[in-house]
Amino acid sequence: MAEAGTGFLEQLKSCIVWSWTYLWTLWFFIMLFLVYILRVPLKINDNLTTVSMFLNTLTPKFYVALTGTSSLISGLILIFEWWYFRKYGTSFIEQVSVSHLRPLLGGVDNSAPSAASAANGDADSSRQSVSECKVWRNPLNLFRGAEYNRYTWVTGREPLTYYDMNLSAQDHQTFFTCDTDHLRPADAIMQKAWRERNPQARISAAHEALELNECATAYILLAEEEATTIVEAEKLFKQALKAGEGCYRRSQQLQHHGAQYEAQHRRDTNVLVYIKRRLAMCARKLGRTREAVKMMRDLMKEFPLLSMFNIHENLLEALLELQAYADVQAVLAKYDDISLPKSATICYTAALLKARAVSDKFSPEAASRRGLSTAEMNAVEAIHRAVEFNPHVPKYLLEMKSLILPPEHILKRGDSEAIAYAFFHLQHWKRVEGALNLLHCTWEGTFHEVSVYPKKELPFFILFTAGLCSFTAMLALLTHQFPELMGVFAKAFLSTLFAPLNFVMEKVESILPSSLWHQLTRI
């Protein structure tokens, strides 16, 4: 019965959203028509006459004060927008409209694939939405407590930007929470914990959740943020795995019993995959690379459709560490496909394998005399292909630019992706004799100038408020200097603005029969 009521409410909401999405023009004209019909009982004409008389009695000082106040308000909005953009990297008005207003109006954010579509196997649709996305989660992101915090202890600086951490918070809420969390006290606490901005508040909330129940997501938070070493993080993830597997088995049995059970099962699946992936990364960092490779392969076999974590990039890096180049080529053959989204890891790993076949004997002088062989040509073309995808990587691999800690999110084809790739793969290029020399000799031939993509642009609302502030300030100045001329201009502008409406109403009055029109106006 409850499910039927919920379904009816969802259908009603979708109908309302659809009506406001496509029929808002019809609603507008109907309301306008009703106002015109009821103009006599509502005394609209008398009120308009009164308003016009009031406006005619106003002095130019009033208009100067009005435009000056509007200019001041728009200037304050501009200053606030600029401050918010400088601090957080995004527009406040845009963020509020996208986060709060758009869902109410039925908007859907297609910038990233949802966990639901990935878990349900909607490979084509999620792949299409992923290919259009610019910001991606870094598959090799470091641990906050065990790695990022070490940088803070040494330098006293924060290694992550607020924008990056805000994206991670959104990811955590998407992957680790669901609508039924309020039914379980521990999960309800963790749902609030993922929204906390203060790290100590998040950690305290995780401990509070563990006092109530063995909560897998609480162990995840402590492993990510409280553990100061990889060994401690691994112990916490093993505890999380034990709790997560139990939740996954229970939700798997109930997943077809309703929409809320399916949502809970998707959440438990995301939690389990995340824990196993992080355990494999712990094993890789602790030197147990073969164990890490086995865990990653098993995870990819168990959840082949859940590709949102890009586990294959973790696998490629671990196989390169083992120098298992044949296995690396096999992974590339599966993922280096034209229909799949590219990455610096895929393109530059393919270039490294091609360069490995010829780099130890490559000589620029000999190649200029005799020309390039087929294998050398393939290697050069692979390097050019990689550089065309992301031209920022070679300067980091050749150590022409210094490396910093990689962010938790990267921008495809941007500098952040280059940093994240070179941070983990520079050692693999150094291990292949002559690979960096071949890269140095050939990469500059791809471009005459290295692109500076992405370029940070001002949000639309900052430009809009700047124009609004300038326009109203100019109106205030002109009204103060030329009050009579601006009054004439304002009246002419308003009469021109309402001319189409008056024309339409005159046509309506001439088309409708006079008796019908008289009866309508008397309603």
C-alpha atoms as one frame of an Amber mdcrd trajectory, in Angstrom:
protein
   0.000   0.000   0.000   2.824   2.341   0.908   4.621   1.525  -2.339   1.433
   2.334  -4.328   1.126   5.681  -2.558   4.775   6.453  -3.204   4.367   5.545
  -6.871   1.326   7.800  -7.196   3.203  10.726  -5.638   6.145  10.166  -7.983
   3.792  10.123 -11.002   2.062  13.282  -9.781   5.408  15.015  -9.291   6.598
  13.973 -12.757   3.355  15.294 -14.304   3.764  18.637 -12.560   7.402  18.867
 -13.614   6.478  17.993 -17.202   3.702  20.594 -17.272   5.985  23.344 -16.008
   8.762  22.276 -18.340   6.792  22.324 -21.588   3.555  24.213 -20.910   4.841
  27.263 -19.048   4.163  29.441 -22.100   0.527  28.325 -22.179   0.185  28.973
 -18.436   1.588  32.469 -18.922  -0.850  33.409 -21.676  -3.811  31.952 -19.771
  -2.934  34.023 -16.685  -2.451  37.104 -18.870  -5.840  36.549 -20.525  -7.577
  36.109 -17.161  -6.026  39.307 -15.836  -7.259  41.187 -18.883 -10.784  39.782
 -18.556 -10.940  40.634 -14.869  -9.502  44.111 -15.300 -12.887  45.721 -14.498
 -13.734  43.942 -11.201 -10.089  44.155 -10.133 -10.046  47.864 -11.068  -6.814
  47.381 -12.937  -7.384  50.413 -15.159  -8.032  52.665 -12.148  -4.955  51.323
 -10.405  -2.835  51.859 -13.507  -4.148  55.417 -13.761  -3.277  56.026 -10.125
   0.196  54.576 -10.617   0.796  56.663 -13.722  -0.307  59.826 -11.869   2.033
  58.938  -9.034   4.929  58.376 -11.421   4.253  61.700 -13.136   4.515  63.530
  -9.810   7.917  62.008  -9.013  10.914  64.299  -9.279  14.192  63.445 -11.045
  15.800  63.055  -7.631  13.695  59.949  -7.069  14.959  58.337 -10.276  18.527
  59.259  -9.385  18.085  57.614  -5.968  16.417  54.557  -7.539  19.107  53.923
 -10.129  21.830  54.734  -7.614  20.422  52.198  -5.145  20.146  49.571  -7.910
  23.762  50.239  -8.871  24.863  49.891  -5.251  23.015  46.586  -4.784  24.352
  45.099  -8.024  27.850  46.285  -7.043  27.606  44.504  -3.691  26.435  41.332
  -5.463  29.397  41.649  -7.845  31.872  42.018  -4.966  30.413  38.984  -3.166
  30.404  36.878  -6.345  34.018  37.811  -7.075  35.103  36.988  -3.504  33.302
  33.626  -3.585  34.807  32.797  -6.976  38.339  33.664  -5.797  37.943  31.532
  -2.658  35.990  28.527  -3.907  36.524  28.575  -7.687  32.837  28.690  -8.647
  29.942  31.139  -8.817  27.677  31.248  -5.749  24.523  31.986  -7.765  25.348
  29.262 -10.266  26.077  26.742  -7.519  22.793  27.487  -5.729  20.790  27.282
  -8.963  22.379  23.985 -10.036  22.368  22.324  -6.589  18.983  23.461  -5.255
  16.757  25.023  -7.918  17.485  22.691 -10.839  16.412  19.466  -9.019  13.143
  21.159  -7.993  12.423  22.032 -11.628  13.185  18.513 -12.818  16.677  19.124
 -14.173  19.103  16.238 -14.485  22.856  16.554 -14.209  24.450  14.577 -17.017
  27.997  15.618 -16.281  28.886  12.312 -14.682  27.470   8.785 -14.725  25.297
   7.839 -11.801  26.113   4.886  -9.654  22.707   3.453 -10.468  23.300   3.326
 -14.199  26.735   1.810 -13.767  25.509  -0.834 -11.354  22.538  -1.749 -13.511
  24.691  -2.279 -16.546  23.629   0.706 -18.623  27.026   0.661 -20.269  26.171
   2.632 -23.382  24.380   5.507 -21.673  26.936   5.818 -18.883  29.780   5.640
 -21.367  28.239   8.441 -23.392  27.800  10.645 -20.319  31.321   9.838 -19.123
  32.861  10.852 -22.447  31.290  14.315 -22.126  32.533  14.782 -18.563  35.603
  16.944 -17.943  36.360  16.413 -14.269  37.167  12.824 -13.297  38.032  11.099
 -10.060  41.754  10.360  -9.888  41.991   6.539  -9.903  45.321   6.699  -8.014
  44.333   9.320  -5.437  46.381   9.285  -2.253  45.176   8.653   1.286  44.377
  11.851   3.152  45.509  10.733   6.577  48.531   8.626   5.625  49.872  10.655
   2.676  48.330  14.091   2.151  48.586  14.963   5.859  52.302  14.184   5.882
  52.757  17.073   3.464  50.765  19.335   5.797  52.877  18.305   8.804  56.118
  19.127   6.988  55.168  22.326   5.132  52.149  23.609   7.052  50.230  23.934
   3.771  47.097  22.211   2.549  47.794  19.914  -0.431  44.170  19.896  -1.633
  41.997  22.787  -2.737  38.558  23.390  -1.300  37.040  22.737  -4.729  38.751
  19.330  -4.935  37.608  18.315  -1.448  34.079  19.525  -2.209  33.965  17.244
  -5.272  35.155  14.337  -3.122  32.419  15.072  -0.576  29.857  14.898  -3.367
  31.330  11.578  -4.531  31.157  10.154  -1.008  27.515  11.158  -0.642  26.725
   9.586  -4.030  28.534   6.287  -3.444  28.172   5.735   0.302  24.646   6.936
   1.121  21.091   6.097   0.075  17.538   7.219   0.872  16.981   4.521   3.514
  19.928   5.517   5.728  17.585   7.260   8.193  16.190   3.828   9.108  19.572
   2.748  10.533  21.108   5.000  13.236  24.740   4.344  12.277  24.120   5.037
   8.584  22.147   8.168   9.475  25.163   9.485  11.401  27.481   8.704   8.481
  25.119  10.433   6.063  25.683  13.627   8.045  29.398  12.894   8.451  30.034
  12.882   4.686  28.568  16.394   4.508  30.796  17.757   7.281  33.548  20.136
   6.177  35.621  19.837   9.355  37.837  16.695   9.265  37.709  16.250  13.047
  33.913  16.415  12.978  33.835  13.683  10.303  36.200  11.477  12.312  34.213
  11.986  15.534  30.996  11.091  13.713  32.597   7.891  12.368  33.601   6.812
  15.878  30.081   7.578  17.075  28.623   5.399  14.311  30.941   2.512  15.227
  29.728   2.650  18.829  26.243   1.835  17.534  27.076  -0.779  14.907  29.802
  -2.273  12.715  29.466   0.333   9.952  31.550  -0.229   6.821  31.440   3.413
   5.694  32.654   4.557   9.147  35.705   2.310   8.793  36.276   3.764   5.303
  36.293   7.324   6.626  38.712   6.458   9.439  41.008   4.577   7.038  41.049
   7.506   4.640  41.409  10.375   7.086  42.468   9.227  10.580  45.020   6.490
   9.824  48.512   7.999   9.729  50.191   5.075   7.928  49.231   2.726   5.106
  49.473  -0.216   7.522  46.849   1.344   9.802  44.667   2.170   6.798  44.874
  -1.430   5.583  43.760  -2.769   8.982  40.751  -0.468   8.995  39.851  -1.412
   5.416  39.957  -5.093   6.351  37.462  -4.368   9.129  35.394  -2.412   6.623
  35.523  -5.367   4.209  34.119  -7.719   6.838  31.214  -5.373   7.596  30.677
  -4.469   3.945  30.457  -8.070   2.752  27.753  -8.800   5.337  25.679  -5.797
   4.224  26.192  -6.709   0.566  24.953 -10.287   1.038  21.860  -9.148   2.945
  20.922  -6.448   0.426  21.593  -8.817  -2.487  18.828 -11.114  -1.259  16.333
  -8.227  -1.035  17.324  -6.151  -4.054  14.272  -7.136  -6.158  11.714  -6.417
  -3.417  11.315  -2.727  -4.183  12.999   0.469  -5.296  14.414   1.259  -1.850
  16.038  -2.176  -1.618  17.592  -1.721  -5.051  19.022   1.646  -3.990  20.439
   0.090  -0.843  21.987  -2.749  -2.842  23.625  -0.269  -5.230  25.070   1.586
  -2.270  26.384  -1.648  -0.698  27.909  -2.633  -4.041  29.701   0.713  -4.329
  31.004   0.383  -0.774  32.289  -3.156  -1.353  34.037  -2.264  -4.629  35.614
   0.819  -3.078  36.945  -1.167  -0.101  38.451  -3.915  -2.258  40.034  -1.373
  -4.599  41.594   0.539  -1.704  42.859  -2.721  -0.155  44.565  -3.514  -3.458
  46.121  -0.042  -3.474  47.357  -0.585   0.104  48.998  -3.847  -0.961  50.618
  -2.034  -3.916  51.985   0.725  -1.668  53.318  -1.813   0.855  55.288  -3.649
  -1.850  52.952  -6.642  -2.287  52.451  -5.863  -5.964  51.535  -9.357  -7.186
  48.884  -9.614  -4.497  47.565  -6.213  -5.555  47.373  -7.307  -9.205  45.423
 -10.433  -8.259  42.977  -8.411  -6.150  42.399  -5.944  -8.985  41.848  -8.692
 -11.563  39.391 -10.486  -9.272  37.544  -7.242  -8.649  37.241  -6.504 -12.377
  35.922 -10.025 -12.998  33.429  -9.855 -10.134  32.055  -6.431 -11.122  32.763
  -6.034 -14.853  30.095  -3.360 -15.403  31.120  -1.138 -12.498  33.751   0.837
 -14.415  33.262   4.218 -12.717  36.346   3.690 -10.510  38.651   3.072 -13.535
  40.337   0.135 -11.801  42.130  -0.767 -15.028  44.395   2.270 -14.559  45.431
   0.954 -11.146  46.084  -2.419 -12.767  48.224  -0.903 -15.528  50.450   0.886
 -12.998  50.918  -2.264 -10.903  51.739  -4.404 -13.971  54.317  -1.821 -15.090
  55.924  -2.105 -11.656  56.201  -5.873 -12.202  57.546  -5.188 -15.718  54.863
  -7.559 -17.030  54.714  -5.773 -20.379  52.796  -8.546 -22.134  50.030  -8.288
 -19.538  50.075  -4.490 -19.896  49.574  -4.870 -23.647  46.655  -7.237 -23.047
  44.943  -4.699 -20.762  45.551  -1.920 -23.300  44.060  -4.044 -26.076  40.835
  -4.127 -24.085  40.641  -0.497 -22.952  42.508   1.440 -25.668  39.460   1.407
 -27.919  38.013   4.258 -29.978  34.587   3.908 -28.322  35.979   4.235 -24.791
  37.071   7.505 -23.152  40.808   8.064 -23.372  43.143   9.027 -20.569  46.787
   9.999 -20.211  47.471   6.633 -18.580  46.184   4.702 -21.593  47.785   6.901
 -24.272  51.209   7.276 -22.655  51.389   3.626 -21.556  50.746   2.600 -25.163
  53.521   4.997 -26.233  55.872   3.553 -23.609  55.358   0.011 -24.893  56.027
   1.107 -28.480  59.086   3.086 -27.397  60.430   0.146 -25.386  60.866  -1.881
 -28.586  63.300   0.643 -30.134  64.442   3.123 -27.468  67.566   1.255 -26.302
  69.150   1.523 -29.770  67.572   4.779 -30.929  69.920   7.552 -32.051  68.672
  10.856 -33.495  71.771  11.207 -35.716  71.450   7.696 -37.139  67.712   8.119
 -37.660  68.265  11.395 -39.563  70.791   9.687 -41.895  68.970   6.446 -42.678
  65.378   7.442 -41.840  63.020   5.867 -39.348  62.332   2.157 -39.383  58.795
   0.808 -39.152  59.092   0.124 -35.419  60.569   3.574 -34.794  57.835   5.193
 -36.852  55.192   3.363 -34.797  56.835   4.544 -31.580  57.006   8.157 -32.782
  53.368   8.070 -33.907  52.321   6.645 -30.531  54.170   9.455 -28.736  52.567
  12.063 -31.003  49.152  10.545 -30.329  49.751  10.716 -26.582  51.040  14.296
 -26.740  48.037  15.354 -28.818  45.769  13.975 -26.093  47.595  15.711 -23.232
  50.533  17.977 -24.153  51.343  18.777 -20.513  52.726  15.331 -19.627  56.168
  15.417 -21.375  57.462  18.363 -19.330  56.770  16.445 -16.136  58.241  13.173
 -17.440  61.361  15.012 -18.660  61.503  16.841 -15.303  61.326  20.231 -16.966
  58.575  21.073 -14.462  58.600  20.034 -10.815  56.014  17.560  -9.545  53.562
  18.198  -6.724  51.137  15.883  -4.950  48.361  14.825  -7.347  44.803  16.024
  -6.622  41.845  13.796  -5.852  40.156  14.935  -9.086  41.726  15.588 -12.462
  40.726  17.476 -15.552  41.062  15.352 -18.664  43.709  16.683 -21.053  44.691
  19.253 -18.446  47.688  19.956 -16.253  46.179  18.154 -13.256  45.930  14.897
 -15.231  49.557  15.310 -16.313  50.658  15.712 -12.691  48.673  12.669 -11.571
  50.095  10.514 -14.386  53.736  11.575 -14.036  53.640  11.266 -10.230  53.131
   7.498 -10.496  54.561   6.635 -13.938  57.822   8.598 -14.116  59.677   5.668
 -12.545  58.337   3.309 -15.226  59.643   5.558 -18.019  63.041   5.787 -16.315
  63.201   2.001 -16.044  62.933   1.566 -19.843  66.353   2.440 -21.256  66.224
   5.284 -23.773  62.444   5.847 -23.470  62.784   9.362 -22.068  65.450  10.160
 -24.679  63.072   9.119 -27.470  60.297  11.171 -25.875  62.599  14.191 -25.631
  63.584  13.915 -29.303  60.074  13.554 -30.679  57.434  15.182 -28.477  58.082
  18.780 -29.529  57.369  17.871 -33.136  53.707  17.365 -32.284  52.981  21.030
 -31.554  54.753  24.296 -32.186  53.148  25.617 -29.017  51.963  23.547 -26.100
  48.318  24.240 -25.373  47.346  25.929 -22.144  44.019  24.076 -21.861  42.143
  24.276 -19.566  41.796  28.042 -19.231  39.963  29.280 -16.180  37.168  31.612
 -17.231  34.989  33.915 -15.179  31.484  32.535 -14.501  28.588  34.087 -16.384
  26.984  35.602 -13.304  30.095  37.619 -12.425  30.133  39.103 -15.929  26.363
  39.670 -15.740  26.512  41.488 -12.393  29.477  43.550 -13.606  27.477  44.652
 -16.654  24.371  45.292 -14.561  26.341  47.381 -12.062  27.968  49.425 -14.837
  24.663  49.938 -16.668  22.708  51.086 -13.607  25.562  53.374 -12.526  25.547
  54.961 -15.974  21.747  55.423 -15.808  22.079  57.067 -12.386  24.717  59.473
 -13.711  22.734  60.367 -16.839  19.510  60.844 -14.853  21.330  63.184 -12.475
  22.866  65.232 -15.281  19.928  65.216 -17.748  16.716  64.581 -15.759  14.223
  65.864 -18.364  15.832  64.099 -21.300  16.023  60.803 -19.372  12.356  61.178
 -18.392  11.368  61.481 -22.030  13.576  58.512 -22.875  12.027  56.382 -20.095
   8.464  57.132 -21.261   9.387  56.363 -24.864  11.041  53.114 -23.820   8.036
  51.960 -21.776   5.585  52.857 -24.527   7.677  50.915 -27.041   7.932  47.979
 -24.646   4.161  47.714 -24.176   3.275  48.499 -27.826   3.165  44.805 -28.932
   0.897  43.916 -25.983  -1.490  46.775 -26.753  -1.531  45.761 -30.413  -2.417
  42.158 -29.535  -5.192  43.199 -27.169  -6.694  45.521 -29.784  -6.712  42.668
 -32.302  -8.381  40.359 -29.758 -11.078  42.941 -29.081 -11.712  43.386 -32.809
 -11.911  39.626 -33.491 -14.176  38.583 -30.613 -17.909  39.451 -30.885 -18.826
  42.510 -28.856 -21.600  40.700 -26.968 -19.307  37.825 -25.954 -16.587  40.225
 -24.936 -19.116  42.229 -22.889 -20.306  39.099 -21.063 -16.716  38.006 -20.321
 -15.820  41.373 -18.851 -18.890  41.220 -16.570 -17.886  37.855 -15.029
